[in-house]
Every structure is written in C-alpha cells, then in structure tokens.
Coordinates of C-alpha atoms in Angstrom, one line a residue:
M3 CA 5.3 133.1 53.0
S4 CA 5.0 135.9 50.6
T5 CA 3.5 135.5 47.2
G6 CA 3.6 139.0 46.0
N7 CA -0.2 139.2 46.0
L8 CA -1.0 140.6 49.4
I9 CA -3.4 143.5 49.5
T10 CA -2.9 146.4 51.9
H11 CA -5.7 148.9 51.2
D12 CA -8.4 146.4 52.0
Q13 CA -7.0 145.0 55.2
I14 CA -8.3 145.9 58.7
T15 CA -6.9 145.6 62.2
V16 CA -9.3 144.6 64.9
S17 CA -9.0 143.9 68.6
A18 CA -8.9 140.4 70.0
A19 CA -12.5 140.7 71.3
E20 CA -13.8 141.9 67.9
E21 CA -11.9 139.2 66.0
S22 CA -13.3 136.6 68.4
R23 CA -16.8 137.8 67.5
L24 CA -16.1 137.8 63.8
A25 CA -14.6 134.3 63.9
W26 CA -18.1 133.0 64.8
L27 CA -19.5 134.4 61.5
W28 CA -19.1 130.8 60.2
L29 CA -22.1 129.8 62.4
P30 CA -24.8 131.8 60.6
A31 CA -23.2 130.7 57.3
A32 CA -23.4 127.1 58.4
L33 CA -27.0 127.5 59.5
S34 CA -27.9 128.9 56.1
V35 CA -26.6 125.7 54.6
F36 CA -29.4 123.8 56.4
A37 CA -32.0 125.9 54.5
Y38 CA -30.6 125.1 51.1
P39 CA -32.7 122.0 50.2
F40 CA -35.8 123.6 51.7
A41 CA -35.4 126.6 49.5
L42 CA -35.1 124.3 46.4
D43 CA -38.2 122.4 47.5
A44 CA -40.1 125.7 47.9
F45 CA -38.9 126.8 44.5
H46 CA -40.1 123.6 42.9
A47 CA -43.5 123.8 44.6
A48 CA -44.0 127.5 43.6
Y49 CA -42.8 126.8 40.0
A50 CA -45.2 123.8 39.6
A51 CA -48.1 126.0 40.7
H52 CA -47.4 129.3 39.0
G53 CA -44.2 129.1 36.9
F54 CA -41.5 131.7 37.5
A55 CA -43.8 133.8 39.7
P56 CA -42.4 136.0 42.5
G57 CA -42.6 133.2 45.1
A58 CA -40.5 130.9 42.9
V59 CA -38.0 133.7 42.2
L60 CA -37.7 134.4 46.0
A61 CA -37.2 130.8 46.8
I62 CA -34.4 130.2 44.3
S63 CA -32.8 133.5 45.4
V64 CA -32.6 132.1 48.9
A65 CA -30.9 129.0 47.5
Y66 CA -28.3 131.2 45.7
S67 CA -27.8 133.3 48.8
V68 CA -26.3 130.4 50.7
P69 CA -23.0 130.3 48.8
A70 CA -23.1 134.0 48.3
F71 CA -23.3 134.6 52.0
A72 CA -20.4 132.2 52.6
V73 CA -18.3 134.2 50.1
W74 CA -19.1 137.4 51.9
V75 CA -18.1 135.9 55.3
A76 CA -14.9 134.5 53.8
W77 CA -14.1 138.1 52.5
R78 CA -14.9 139.6 55.9
L79 CA -12.5 137.2 57.6
G80 CA -9.9 137.5 54.9
R81 CA -9.6 141.3 55.4
I82 CA -8.1 140.9 58.9
A83 CA -4.5 141.8 58.7
H84 CA -3.1 139.6 61.4
P85 CA -5.6 136.8 61.9
R86 CA -5.7 134.5 64.9
A87 CA -6.2 130.8 64.9
R88 CA -9.9 131.0 65.3
T89 CA -10.3 133.3 62.4
L90 CA -8.2 131.0 60.1
V91 CA -10.4 128.0 61.0
A92 CA -13.6 130.0 60.4
R93 CA -12.3 131.4 57.1
R94 CA -11.4 128.0 55.8
A95 CA -14.7 126.5 57.0
V96 CA -16.9 128.9 55.1
H97 CA -15.1 128.0 51.9
L98 CA -16.7 124.6 52.3
F99 CA -20.1 126.3 52.6
V100 CA -19.5 128.0 49.3
A101 CA -19.6 124.6 47.7
T102 CA -23.1 123.8 49.0
P103 CA -24.7 123.2 45.6
P104 CA -22.2 120.6 44.3
I105 CA -22.1 118.9 47.7
F106 CA -25.9 118.5 47.7
T107 CA -25.8 117.2 44.2
L108 CA -23.0 114.7 44.9
M109 CA -24.8 113.5 48.0
G110 CA -28.0 113.0 46.0
V111 CA -26.2 111.0 43.3
L112 CA -24.5 108.8 45.9
L113 CA -27.8 108.1 47.7
Y114 CA -29.3 107.2 44.3
L115 CA -26.5 104.8 43.5
M116 CA -27.0 103.2 47.0
K117 CA -30.7 102.9 46.2
I118 CA -31.6 105.0 49.3
N119 CA -34.8 106.9 48.4
N120 CA -36.4 110.0 50.0
A121 CA -33.4 110.5 52.3
D122 CA -31.8 113.6 50.9
I123 CA -33.0 116.1 53.5
P124 CA -32.5 113.8 56.6
T125 CA -29.0 112.9 55.3
W126 CA -28.2 116.6 54.6
I127 CA -29.3 117.6 58.1
G128 CA -27.3 114.8 59.7
L129 CA -24.2 115.6 57.6
W130 CA -24.1 119.3 58.4
T131 CA -25.0 118.8 62.0
A132 CA -21.9 116.7 62.3
I133 CA -19.8 119.2 60.4
G134 CA -21.2 122.1 62.4
L135 CA -20.4 120.3 65.7
I136 CA -16.8 119.7 64.5
F137 CA -16.3 123.3 63.7
A138 CA -18.0 124.5 66.9
L139 CA -15.8 122.2 69.1
T140 CA -12.7 123.3 67.2
T141 CA -13.6 126.9 67.7
L142 CA -14.3 126.5 71.4
T143 CA -11.1 124.7 72.1
I144 CA -8.9 127.3 70.5
N145 CA -7.8 130.2 72.8
P146 CA -9.1 133.5 71.3
D147 CA -5.6 135.0 71.7
T148 CA -3.8 132.2 69.9
P149 CA -2.2 133.5 66.7
A150 CA -2.7 131.6 63.4
P151 CA 0.1 129.1 62.7
T152 CA 2.7 130.3 60.3
I153 CA 2.6 128.8 56.8
S154 CA 6.3 128.3 56.0
D155 CA 6.1 126.9 52.4
D156 CA 9.0 127.0 50.0
T157 CA 8.2 130.1 48.0
R158 CA 10.0 128.9 44.9
R159 CA 8.3 125.5 44.9
I160 CA 4.9 126.8 45.6
G161 CA 5.5 129.3 42.8
M162 CA 6.3 126.6 40.4
L163 CA 3.2 124.7 41.3
R164 CA 1.1 127.9 40.8
V165 CA 2.6 128.4 37.4
T166 CA 1.9 124.8 36.4
H167 CA -1.6 125.1 37.7
G168 CA -2.1 128.1 35.5
Y169 CA -0.6 126.5 32.4
V170 CA -2.8 123.4 32.9
A171 CA -5.8 125.7 33.2
V172 CA -5.0 127.4 29.9
G173 CA -4.6 124.0 28.3
L174 CA -7.9 122.8 29.6
L175 CA -9.5 126.1 28.4
I176 CA -8.2 125.7 24.9
L177 CA -8.6 121.9 24.6
F178 CA -12.1 121.5 26.2
L179 CA -13.7 124.2 28.4
A180 CA -14.1 127.0 25.8
S181 CA -15.7 124.7 23.2
H182 CA -17.8 123.0 25.9
L183 CA -19.3 126.2 27.1
L184 CA -19.8 127.5 23.6
N185 CA -21.6 124.2 22.8
H186 CA -24.0 125.0 25.7
V187 CA -24.6 128.5 24.3
F188 CA -25.9 126.8 21.1
G189 CA -28.7 125.4 23.2
L190 CA -30.3 128.8 23.0
V191 CA -30.8 128.1 19.3
S192 CA -32.2 124.6 19.6
S193 CA -31.4 121.2 21.2
E194 CA -30.7 119.9 17.7
K195 CA -28.1 122.6 17.1
H196 CA -26.4 121.8 20.5
T197 CA -26.4 118.1 19.6
S198 CA -24.8 118.7 16.1
V199 CA -22.0 120.8 17.6
M200 CA -21.5 118.3 20.4
E201 CA -21.1 115.4 18.0
V202 CA -18.3 117.3 16.2
L203 CA -16.5 118.2 19.5
R204 CA -16.8 114.6 20.9
V205 CA -14.6 113.4 18.1
I206 CA -11.9 115.4 19.8
Y207 CA -12.4 115.2 23.5
R208 CA -13.7 111.6 23.5
N209 CA -10.8 110.4 21.5
A210 CA -9.2 107.3 23.2
W211 CA -6.0 109.3 23.7
V212 CA -7.4 112.7 24.5
E213 CA -10.1 111.8 27.1
P214 CA -7.7 110.1 29.7
V215 CA -5.4 113.1 29.4
L216 CA -8.3 115.5 30.1
I217 CA -9.4 113.5 33.1
A218 CA -5.9 113.4 34.5
L219 CA -5.5 117.2 34.0
V220 CA -8.8 117.8 35.7
F221 CA -7.7 115.8 38.8
F222 CA -4.3 117.5 38.8
Q223 CA -6.1 120.9 38.9
V224 CA -8.3 119.7 41.8
L225 CA -5.3 118.3 43.8
S226 CA -2.9 121.1 43.0
G227 CA -5.6 123.7 43.7
L228 CA -6.1 122.2 47.2
V229 CA -2.4 122.5 47.9
L230 CA -2.3 126.1 46.7
W231 CA -5.5 126.9 48.5
R232 CA -4.0 126.3 52.0
P233 CA -1.4 129.0 52.0
R234 CA -3.6 131.4 50.1
T235 CA -6.3 131.2 52.7
A236 CA -3.7 132.1 55.4
E237 CA -3.0 135.4 53.8
P238 CA -5.0 138.6 54.1
T239 CA -6.7 139.5 50.8
D240 CA -9.4 141.6 49.2
F241 CA -12.7 140.6 47.7
L242 CA -11.2 139.3 44.4
G243 CA -8.7 137.3 46.2
T244 CA -11.5 135.8 48.3
L245 CA -13.4 135.1 45.1
Q246 CA -10.5 133.2 43.7
T247 CA -10.1 130.9 46.7
A248 CA -13.9 130.5 47.1
S249 CA -14.4 129.7 43.4
G250 CA -11.6 127.2 43.6
A251 CA -13.3 125.5 46.5
Y252 CA -16.6 125.4 44.5
L253 CA -14.9 124.1 41.4
G254 CA -13.0 121.4 43.2
M255 CA -16.2 119.9 44.7
Y256 CA -18.1 120.5 41.4
L257 CA -15.5 118.6 39.4
V258 CA -15.6 115.6 41.8
A259 CA -19.4 115.6 41.6
H260 CA -19.5 116.1 37.8
V261 CA -17.0 113.4 37.0
N262 CA -18.8 111.0 39.3
S263 CA -22.1 111.8 37.6
V264 CA -20.7 111.4 34.1
F265 CA -18.6 108.3 34.5
T266 CA -20.5 106.5 37.3
L267 CA -24.1 107.5 37.0
A268 CA -24.3 108.0 33.2
R269 CA -21.8 105.8 31.4
Y270 CA -22.0 102.9 33.8
F271 CA -25.7 102.8 33.1
D272 CA -25.2 103.5 29.4
V273 CA -26.9 106.9 29.5
D274 CA -25.9 109.4 26.8
T275 CA -24.7 112.6 28.5
N276 CA -26.3 114.8 25.8
W277 CA -28.6 117.8 25.9
D278 CA -31.5 115.8 27.3
W279 CA -29.3 114.5 30.1
A280 CA -28.1 118.0 31.0
T281 CA -31.6 119.6 30.9
G282 CA -33.3 116.8 32.8
A283 CA -35.6 115.9 29.9
P284 CA -38.5 115.2 29.6
A285 CA -39.5 117.0 32.9
G286 CA -36.8 119.6 32.8
L287 CA -34.8 121.0 35.7
A288 CA -37.4 123.3 37.3
A289 CA -40.3 121.0 37.1
D290 CA -38.7 117.9 38.6
A291 CA -38.2 117.7 42.4
W292 CA -34.8 116.1 42.1
N293 CA -33.5 117.9 39.1
V294 CA -34.1 121.4 40.6
R295 CA -30.9 121.1 42.5
L296 CA -29.0 121.2 39.2
I297 CA -30.0 124.8 38.5
P298 CA -27.7 126.5 41.0
H299 CA -25.2 123.6 40.6
Y300 CA -24.7 124.2 36.9
S301 CA -25.1 128.0 36.7
L302 CA -22.7 128.7 39.6
A303 CA -20.2 126.3 38.1
V304 CA -20.0 128.3 34.9
F305 CA -19.7 131.6 36.8
M306 CA -17.1 130.2 39.3
L307 CA -15.0 128.8 36.5
L308 CA -14.9 132.1 34.6
A309 CA -14.4 134.1 37.8
H310 CA -11.6 131.8 38.8
L311 CA -9.8 132.2 35.5
A312 CA -10.3 136.0 35.7
C313 CA -8.8 136.1 39.2
G314 CA -5.9 133.9 38.0
L315 CA -5.2 136.3 35.1
R316 CA -5.2 139.1 37.7
I317 CA -2.2 137.5 39.5
V318 CA -0.4 137.1 36.1
M319 CA -1.0 140.8 35.3
R320 CA 0.3 141.8 38.6
A321 CA 3.4 139.7 38.2
H322 CA 4.0 141.6 35.0
R323 CA 3.5 144.9 36.7
V324 CA 0.4 146.0 34.8
P325 CA -1.0 149.1 36.5
E326 CA -3.4 148.2 39.3
L327 CA -6.2 150.4 37.8
H328 CA -6.1 148.4 34.6
V329 CA -5.8 145.1 36.5
G330 CA -8.9 145.9 38.5
R331 CA -11.0 147.0 35.6
L332 CA -10.1 144.0 33.4
T333 CA -10.7 141.5 36.2
W334 CA -14.0 142.9 37.2
S335 CA -15.1 143.1 33.5
L336 CA -14.2 139.4 33.1
V337 CA -16.1 138.5 36.3
F338 CA -19.2 140.3 35.1
A339 CA -18.8 138.7 31.6
G340 CA -18.6 135.3 33.4
A341 CA -21.9 136.1 35.2
L342 CA -23.5 137.0 31.8
V343 CA -22.3 133.7 30.2
A344 CA -23.7 131.8 33.2
I345 CA -27.1 133.5 32.8
V346 CA -27.1 132.7 29.0
I347 CA -26.2 129.1 29.5
S348 CA -28.6 128.7 32.4
S349 CA -31.4 130.2 30.3
A350 CA -30.7 127.8 27.5
I351 CA -30.8 124.8 30.0
L352 CA -34.1 126.1 31.4
G353 CA -35.7 126.2 27.9
A354 CA -35.1 129.7 26.6
R355 CA -34.7 129.9 22.8
F356 CA -33.9 132.6 20.3

C-alpha cells in the first residue's frame, strides 16, 4: 500500500544477518521496561531524603529513558527499506514498550479497584515476563529470511479513515484539548486560578449533551488510530514518522487509562477530578510512593499529544505539496514547542508557581 508518505533519504538496506540481529533490539527495550517501577521507587526515596537532588534527577531520568529507548529502537527498525517478518514483529512490539507509563498507571488503578495491595511490582514483573516470552517465542519461530507480509489495504478507504481521524482530532482540539491544556498552565499561577478557569470550562465539556460526544470521539480516535497504525508500522519511515506511530500508541493506552481513572476511580467514588486530584494532594506527586508514577504518565501524555498533532500536520502539509524544508522546520518547531508545554504543565503539577 502506498500512502504518499514514504521516506527515501532515511532508509537503509541491510543484509539478512544484520537485520536478524537488529530484530532482537526489542529484547533490551523489553528488559528496560522491568526497570521502570524500580526507577520510580528510587526517585521517590531520593526525593523524600533530599528533594530534587542529583540522585532523584538521575532516577527519574532512567524512568523517562524507558519509553525514549523504545522510540529509538522503533526508529532504527523503521528505517529498514525492505523489512522481513522478524523486523516487523519487533518494530510493533517496541511500540507497546513506548506506552510503559500509562500501562503501569492503568495496572496500578486496576489493582487498587480489586483491593490488591502492595502487588504492583510482582504483577509488573509477571506481566512483562509473559509478554517477553510471547515475543521471544514469536521471534524464534519466524525464519530470519521470511519477508514481512504484504499489507494490501484499500488505499481510498484507508485514506478516508485517515482524513476522518484528522478532522476528529481537530474537533477535539478545538472543543476540549486546547482549553484543557491551557487550564493546566494556569496552575502555574495558583490552584485557585486553575479551579476558577476549570469551573467555567466544565459548563461546556460536562454538559449532558457534550460530554457523551467527547467520550465517543475519544474512543473513535483510539480505535481508528489502531486501524491506521497497522499499515503505517509496515512502511519504512523516518524519525518523525516513527514519532507519530509511537505517540499514537502512547496516547491510545493513556486515554484508556485516563478515562478509566476519571469515570471509574473518581466519579464512581464521588471524587472531584480537580487540581487536588491531578496533583495528588495533599502529599503531591513526588512525595507519594504511588503518585510518583503519574509524573512521567502526565508529562509524556502532553508531549506525545502535541507531537502527534505536529506529525499529523506534517502529512497534511506534504499532501498539499508544501516544500519539504518548510515542512521539516515547522514540524520540529511544533515538536519542541510541545516539549516546552509539557515541561510547563509538569512544573505546575509539581508545585512550581509564578
């Protein structure tokens, strides 16, 4: 299938032996996932003792490096011009590893709802051991010379779905996401300012007619994104193309986790999802052993959302034949702007104030 988005300058051609070795890059990425909760625990311990000292910064950096390393592996595998079956399996597997923060959060919430205490790390180890064995056995049973299966989707139909996915994204951005993120930026001023803005916005997005539409659109984005993700991960691409599919995988898992937290954990127990809820008051995110997982969970969600939108805009600009130099500059500028917004909102959630 051709989507008109294939990149040629970033592709590489490798021998069968070299590609077979690269296909096993999913393994160190998977092993790094095991370290994720331990890095969070180390950060919490270091922060409790000395605040944001070098030890705490190092520990939280290790936690962030888990999804970052998975994105790098996905890019390395995505550069191969004519991938074989093992490479395709590995490339798709590491997209799951990118979503480590929301998966860990979702698992923690589910264990809490089931009243299973102090089982996060044993459950995490058991879960990823099972997942790792599945990927290992799948890799071992595929002949290294077997070419990747051809994805023969109807180009017109998949194109229509891609356009619809894009329009819905714009609608969500206008109707909810832009104001929601701006509301969090007001947290830098004060929690009271955030609350006053939130109460105004809730009149709109908690309207009895608007809220069900928002939820329906969110789930459409998750499901349609999954359908679009499959052919996109079968194509060679560059780093920004990998960032688009990786951020999509992260957001899909994040939205499932977030909707579950808001509607099951919070509203079912009649907990107001206000600034105190988002910041883990009164302990805060960094000072609480459970809440600490929400730091990468939230901050990467903001970055991945804005990066995903930037990469989607990149496809639109290419379709309208905007010069590649301008496309690249604008896309990277928006990606860096997304990182800045994520830092600002994360700082507000962690207690920074103007």
